Coordinates of C-alpha atoms and ligand atoms in Angstrom, one line a residue:
M9 CA -4.4 -5.6 8.0
A10 CA -2.2 -8.3 6.5
D11 CA -1.1 -9.5 9.9
D12 CA -4.7 -10.2 11.0
R13 CA -4.2 -13.4 9.1
P14 CA -1.6 -15.7 10.3
D15 CA -1.5 -17.2 6.8
A16 CA -1.4 -14.4 4.3
S17 CA -2.8 -16.6 1.5
P18 CA -6.6 -16.4 1.4
P19 CA -8.6 -19.6 1.5
A20 CA -9.1 -21.2 -1.9
R21 CA -12.7 -20.2 -2.2
E22 CA -11.8 -16.5 -1.9
R23 CA -8.7 -16.7 -4.1
G24 CA -10.5 -16.0 -7.3
G25 CA -11.8 -12.6 -6.1
F26 CA -8.6 -11.8 -4.4
F27 CA -6.3 -12.6 -7.3
A28 CA -8.7 -10.8 -9.7
K29 CA -8.4 -7.7 -7.6
V30 CA -4.6 -7.8 -7.5
K31 CA -4.6 -8.4 -11.3
R32 CA -7.0 -5.5 -11.9
G33 CA -4.7 -3.3 -9.8
L34 CA -1.6 -4.3 -11.6
F35 CA -3.1 -4.4 -15.1
M36 CA -1.5 -1.2 -16.3
T37 CA 1.9 -2.0 -15.0
H38 CA 1.7 -5.5 -16.3
T39 CA 0.8 -4.4 -19.8
E40 CA 3.5 -1.8 -19.9
I41 CA 6.2 -4.3 -18.9
L42 CA 5.0 -7.1 -21.2
E43 CA 4.6 -4.9 -24.2
K44 CA 8.2 -3.6 -23.9
L45 CA 9.6 -7.1 -23.4
G46 CA 7.4 -8.7 -26.1
T47 CA 8.6 -6.2 -28.7
A48 CA 12.3 -6.7 -27.6
V49 CA 12.2 -10.5 -27.7
K50 CA 10.6 -10.5 -31.1
K51 CA 13.2 -8.2 -32.5
G52 CA 16.2 -10.0 -31.0
I53 CA 17.3 -13.6 -31.1
G54 CA 16.4 -14.9 -27.7
I55 CA 17.6 -12.9 -24.6
D56 CA 20.4 -10.8 -26.0
E57 CA 21.8 -7.4 -24.8
S58 CA 19.0 -5.4 -26.5
V59 CA 16.4 -7.5 -24.7
L60 CA 18.2 -7.0 -21.4
E61 CA 18.2 -3.2 -22.1
S62 CA 14.5 -3.2 -22.8
L63 CA 14.0 -5.2 -19.6
E64 CA 15.8 -2.6 -17.5
E65 CA 13.9 0.1 -19.3
A66 CA 10.5 -1.6 -18.7
L67 CA 11.4 -2.0 -15.0
L68 CA 12.5 1.6 -14.7
S69 CA 9.2 2.8 -16.2
S70 CA 7.2 0.7 -13.8
D71 CA 9.2 2.5 -11.0
V72 CA 11.1 -0.4 -9.4
G73 CA 13.9 2.2 -9.0
A74 CA 17.3 2.3 -10.8
P75 CA 19.3 0.0 -8.4
T76 CA 16.7 -2.7 -8.4
A77 CA 16.1 -2.5 -12.2
A78 CA 19.9 -2.9 -12.8
A79 CA 20.2 -5.8 -10.3
L80 CA 17.2 -7.6 -11.8
A81 CA 18.5 -7.2 -15.4
E82 CA 21.9 -8.6 -14.2
R83 CA 20.3 -11.6 -12.5
V84 CA 18.3 -12.3 -15.7
R85 CA 21.5 -12.0 -17.7
E86 CA 23.2 -14.6 -15.5
R87 CA 20.3 -17.0 -15.4
S88 CA 19.5 -16.8 -19.1
S89 CA 23.1 -17.6 -20.0
L90 CA 22.6 -20.9 -18.1
S91 CA 19.0 -21.5 -19.2
E92 CA 17.6 -23.4 -22.2
R93 CA 14.5 -21.2 -22.3
K94 CA 15.3 -18.0 -24.1
D95 CA 11.8 -17.0 -25.1
L96 CA 9.5 -14.5 -23.6
A97 CA 7.8 -17.1 -21.4
G98 CA 11.2 -18.1 -20.0
L99 CA 12.2 -14.5 -19.4
R100 CA 9.0 -13.8 -17.6
E101 CA 9.4 -16.8 -15.4
M102 CA 13.0 -15.8 -14.4
L103 CA 11.9 -12.3 -13.7
R104 CA 8.9 -13.4 -11.6
S105 CA 11.0 -15.7 -9.5
E106 CA 13.6 -13.0 -9.0
I107 CA 11.0 -10.4 -7.9
E108 CA 9.4 -13.0 -5.6
G109 CA 12.9 -13.6 -4.1
I110 CA 13.4 -9.9 -3.4
L111 CA 10.0 -9.6 -1.8
A112 CA 10.5 -12.8 0.3
A113 CA 13.5 -11.1 1.8
A114 CA 11.6 -7.9 2.6
P115 CA 10.8 -6.8 6.1
R116 CA 7.7 -8.4 7.6
A117 CA 5.1 -6.6 9.6
A118 CA 5.0 -7.4 13.3
A119 CA 2.0 -9.4 14.4
R120 CA -1.0 -7.3 15.4
A121 CA -0.8 -6.4 19.1
D122 CA -3.2 -8.4 21.1
V123 CA -4.6 -5.5 23.2
P124 CA -8.1 -4.6 24.2
L125 CA -8.0 -1.3 22.2
H126 CA -5.8 -1.3 19.1
V127 CA -4.9 2.1 17.8
T128 CA -4.0 2.7 14.1
F129 CA -2.7 6.0 12.8
L130 CA -2.8 6.8 9.0
V131 CA -0.2 9.2 7.8
G132 CA 0.9 10.6 4.5
V133 CA 0.6 13.6 2.2
N134 CA -2.8 15.1 1.2
G135 CA -4.6 13.2 -1.5
S136 CA -2.7 10.0 -1.0
G137 CA -5.9 8.3 0.1
K138 CA -5.8 8.4 3.9
T139 CA -9.4 9.1 4.4
T140 CA -10.6 6.5 1.9
T141 CA -8.2 4.0 3.5
A142 CA -9.4 4.8 7.0
A143 CA -12.9 3.9 5.8
K144 CA -11.7 0.7 4.0
L145 CA -9.9 -0.4 7.2
A146 CA -12.9 0.4 9.3
A147 CA -15.0 -1.8 7.0
R148 CA -12.5 -4.6 7.4
E149 CA -12.5 -4.3 11.2
K150 CA -16.3 -4.4 11.3
E151 CA -16.4 -7.4 9.0
A152 CA -14.0 -9.1 11.3
G153 CA -16.5 -8.5 14.1
R154 CA -14.5 -5.9 16.0
R155 CA -16.1 -2.7 17.5
V156 CA -14.5 0.1 15.5
L157 CA -14.3 3.9 15.9
L158 CA -13.0 6.4 13.4
A159 CA -11.2 9.7 14.5
A160 CA -11.4 12.6 12.1
A161 CA -8.1 14.1 13.0
D162 CA -7.4 15.6 9.6
T163 CA -8.9 18.9 10.6
F164 CA -6.9 20.9 8.0
R165 CA -7.9 19.6 4.6
A166 CA -11.2 21.1 3.6
G167 CA -13.9 18.5 3.4
A168 CA -11.9 15.7 5.0
I169 CA -14.1 15.5 8.1
D170 CA -17.3 15.4 6.1
Q171 CA -15.8 12.8 3.7
L172 CA -15.0 10.6 6.7
Q173 CA -18.4 11.2 8.2
T174 CA -20.1 10.1 4.9
W175 CA -18.1 6.9 4.9
A176 CA -18.8 6.3 8.6
D177 CA -22.6 6.7 8.0
R178 CA -22.5 4.4 5.1
L179 CA -20.6 1.8 7.1
G180 CA -22.6 2.2 10.3
V181 CA -19.4 3.1 12.2
P182 CA -19.2 5.9 14.8
V183 CA -16.8 8.8 14.2
V184 CA -15.4 11.4 16.6
R185 CA -15.1 14.8 15.0
H186 CA -14.5 18.4 15.8
S187 CA -14.9 21.4 13.5
E188 CA -12.5 22.2 10.6
G189 CA -9.3 23.8 11.8
A190 CA -9.7 22.3 15.4
D191 CA -6.6 20.9 17.2
P192 CA -6.1 17.4 15.9
S193 CA -4.7 16.3 19.3
A194 CA -7.9 17.4 20.9
V195 CA -9.9 15.2 18.4
L196 CA -7.5 12.3 19.2
F197 CA -7.9 12.8 22.9
D198 CA -11.7 12.7 22.7
A199 CA -11.6 9.7 20.4
L200 CA -9.4 7.8 22.8
A201 CA -11.7 8.6 25.7
A202 CA -14.8 7.6 23.7
A203 CA -13.1 4.4 22.6
K204 CA -12.3 3.4 26.1
A205 CA -15.8 4.4 27.4
R206 CA -17.5 2.4 24.6
Q207 CA -15.2 -0.7 24.8
V208 CA -14.1 -0.1 21.2
Q209 CA -11.5 -2.6 20.0
S210 CA -10.1 -0.8 17.1
L211 CA -9.6 3.0 16.8
I212 CA -8.5 4.3 13.3
V213 CA -7.1 7.8 13.2
D214 CA -7.1 9.8 10.0
T215 CA -4.4 12.5 10.3
A216 CA -3.6 15.7 8.3
G217 CA -1.1 15.5 5.4
R218 CA -0.6 19.1 4.4
L219 CA 3.0 19.9 3.5
H220 CA 3.3 23.7 3.3
T221 CA 3.8 23.8 7.1
K222 CA 5.9 20.7 7.2
K223 CA 7.6 21.3 10.5
N224 CA 4.3 21.9 12.3
L225 CA 2.8 18.9 10.8
M226 CA 5.6 16.7 11.9
E227 CA 5.5 18.2 15.4
E228 CA 1.8 17.7 15.5
L229 CA 2.2 14.0 14.6
A230 CA 4.8 13.5 17.3
K231 CA 2.5 15.2 19.8
M232 CA -0.4 12.9 18.8
R233 CA 1.8 9.9 19.3
R234 CA 2.7 11.1 22.8
I235 CA -1.0 11.6 23.6
A236 CA -2.0 8.2 22.3
A237 CA 0.8 6.5 24.3
R238 CA -0.2 8.3 27.5
E239 CA -3.8 7.3 27.2
V240 CA -3.4 3.8 25.9
P241 CA -0.3 1.7 26.7
G242 CA 1.6 0.9 23.5
A243 CA -0.5 3.1 21.3
P244 CA -0.4 3.8 18.4
H245 CA 0.1 0.1 17.9
R246 CA 0.3 0.6 14.2
T247 CA 1.2 3.6 12.0
L248 CA 0.5 3.1 8.4
L249 CA 2.1 5.3 5.7
V250 CA -0.4 5.8 2.9
L251 CA 1.3 6.2 -0.4
D252 CA -0.2 7.0 -3.8
A253 CA 1.2 4.5 -6.4
T254 CA 0.6 7.1 -9.2
T255 CA 3.4 9.3 -7.8
G256 CA 5.8 6.3 -7.9
V257 CA 9.4 6.7 -6.9
N258 CA 9.0 10.5 -6.9
G259 CA 6.9 10.3 -3.8
L260 CA 9.4 8.3 -1.8
E261 CA 11.6 11.3 -0.7
Q262 CA 8.5 13.0 0.9
A263 CA 7.5 9.6 2.3
R264 CA 10.8 9.2 4.0
R265 CA 10.2 12.5 5.9
F266 CA 7.0 11.1 7.2
V267 CA 8.7 7.9 8.3
E268 CA 11.4 9.9 10.1
A269 CA 9.0 12.2 11.9
A270 CA 6.0 10.0 12.5
G271 CA 7.4 6.5 12.4
A272 CA 5.7 3.9 10.3
D273 CA 5.2 0.1 10.5
G274 CA 4.2 -0.4 7.0
V275 CA 2.8 1.0 3.8
V276 CA -0.7 1.1 2.3
L277 CA -0.1 1.6 -1.5
T278 CA -3.2 3.2 -3.0
K279 CA -4.4 3.8 -6.5
L280 CA -2.6 0.8 -8.0
D281 CA -5.5 0.5 -10.3
G282 CA -4.8 3.8 -11.9
S283 CA -1.0 3.5 -12.3
A284 CA 1.5 1.7 -14.5
R285 CA 4.0 2.2 -11.6
G286 CA 3.2 -0.9 -9.7
G287 CA 6.9 -1.7 -9.5
V288 CA 7.2 0.9 -6.8
V289 CA 6.5 -1.9 -4.3
L290 CA 10.1 -3.0 -4.8
A291 CA 11.4 0.6 -4.5
I292 CA 9.5 1.0 -1.2
Y293 CA 11.2 -2.0 0.3
R294 CA 14.6 -0.8 -0.8
E295 CA 14.2 2.9 0.0
L296 CA 12.0 2.9 3.0
K297 CA 12.7 -0.6 4.4
L298 CA 9.0 -0.9 5.1
P299 CA 6.7 -3.8 4.1
V300 CA 3.7 -3.0 1.9
L301 CA 0.8 -4.4 3.9
D302 CA -2.2 -3.5 1.7
V303 CA -2.9 -2.2 -1.7
G304 CA -5.8 0.0 -2.8
V305 CA -7.3 -1.0 -6.1
G306 CA -10.3 1.3 -6.3
E307 CA -12.5 3.7 -4.5
S308 CA -15.0 1.3 -2.9
V309 CA -14.6 0.0 0.6
E310 CA -13.9 -3.5 -0.6
D311 CA -11.0 -2.3 -2.8
L312 CA -8.3 -2.9 -0.2
V313 CA -6.3 -6.0 -0.7
P314 CA -3.8 -7.5 1.7
F315 CA -0.5 -7.6 0.0
D316 CA 0.8 -11.0 -1.0
P317 CA 4.3 -11.0 -2.5
S318 CA 3.9 -14.1 -4.6
E319 CA 0.5 -13.1 -5.9
Y320 CA 2.0 -9.7 -6.7
A321 CA 4.9 -11.2 -8.7
K322 CA 2.5 -13.5 -10.5
A323 CA 0.0 -10.8 -11.3
L324 CA 2.7 -8.6 -12.6
L325 CA 4.1 -11.1 -15.2
D326 CA 1.7 -13.9 -15.8
D327 CA -0.2 -14.5 -19.0
E328 CA -3.4 -15.0 -17.0
T329 CA -3.4 -11.4 -16.1
V330 CA -3.7 -10.3 -19.7
S331 CA -6.6 -12.6 -20.5
A332 CA -8.4 -11.9 -17.2
A333 CA -8.0 -8.2 -16.6
P334 CA -9.7 -6.2 -19.4
S335 CA -13.2 -6.7 -18.1
G336 CA -12.3 -5.3 -14.7
A337 CA -9.5 -3.0 -15.7
G338 CA -10.1 0.6 -14.8
V339 CA -13.2 -0.1 -12.7
T340 CA -12.9 1.8 -9.5
G341 CA -16.1 1.0 -7.9
Ligands
LIG427 P1 -6.4 12.0 1.7 O1 -6.3 13.5 1.4 O2 -5.1 11.4 1.9 O3 -7.4 11.7 2.8 O4 -7.0 11.3 0.4 P2 -8.5 10.8 0.0 O5 -8.8 9.6 0.8 O6 -9.4 11.9 0.0 O7 -8.2 10.2 -1.5 C1 -7.9 11.1 -2.6 C2 -8.6 10.6 -3.8 O8 -8.1 9.4 -4.2 C3 -10.1 10.4 -3.6 O9 -10.8 10.8 -4.8 C4 -10.2 8.9 -3.5 O10 -11.5 8.4 -3.9 C5 -9.1 8.4 -4.3 N1 -8.6 7.1 -3.9 C6 -8.2 6.6 -2.7 N2 -7.7 5.4 -2.8 C7 -7.8 4.9 -4.1 C8 -7.5 3.7 -4.8 O11 -7.0 2.7 -4.2 N3 -7.8 3.7 -6.1 C9 -8.4 4.8 -6.7 N4 -8.6 4.6 -8.0 N5 -8.7 5.9 -6.1 C10 -8.4 6.0 -4.8

């Protein structure tokens, strides 16, 4: 998780790989925005009203959300009237720094609780990438030298338990599972007991995301929270809302219901590699008031990148992204 690292910026030697992954993840969004702006700037003379309109359009189609798109276009209008640089590069630079400014003011994740057993819940709708993210997080915990256990508490989605088991086997991480359709709270209870007995340091809980029985799902998540708190003081220490970037702003209303019922400390934004809606990061801050902690940029375990606001703004708008991305674009592991 992002807060494992007191300094969110990776060391210089890792930066190449880190930035490359963010760039790969944002390639589609980046291209979409720059194409629209490039065409508009060429047609107009400098940054005129038609360019600002195209800018707002480009931001809307990358799913930053209507209020943020309007506010950003307004800021660029103000700044460009004072600026000498009225070309595409100048426009991109203004936009990048404005986006960075919005992200800098976004909520921060609380530091990781320093507890013997740290419990993480993953919540979100079916198909958002919870099970995959559980595996990615387990791999990261293991890499950090922590004893980790997975709990297969999504007992409703067909195949979810076996999918998690397959990941766990591959990673060499133990998993607590019951049969499909079993009570998720019972899985959690057993996982908490096993974690305590085996001195596990990090328990990662995959939960169900079905929506057709919404009320029951939310009650079930609330019950799981109570059980965790009863068994381990302060648990769950972290609840992560897993959101699929390809659903963009359309997914936010549903996400809000999860936040209301299950609580959430931050968002893992998945499938950024397959979406031109990377601007949704800004809408998440505005609509859900939650920090994006990690982004998923592929289906392999190493395709989980701690979110870094300035790398994000840079990858979204820099030239470098265009020249560096094509070889890796679309690769999902
Ligand atoms: P769940 O129902 O929430 O547990 O979702 P899954 O973990 O089963 O993920 C649904 C699909 O999305 C699977 O095919 C995953 O491989 C895929 N997926 C998850 N995260 C990412 C990601 O960051 N990028 C891409 N391209 N695919 C992902």
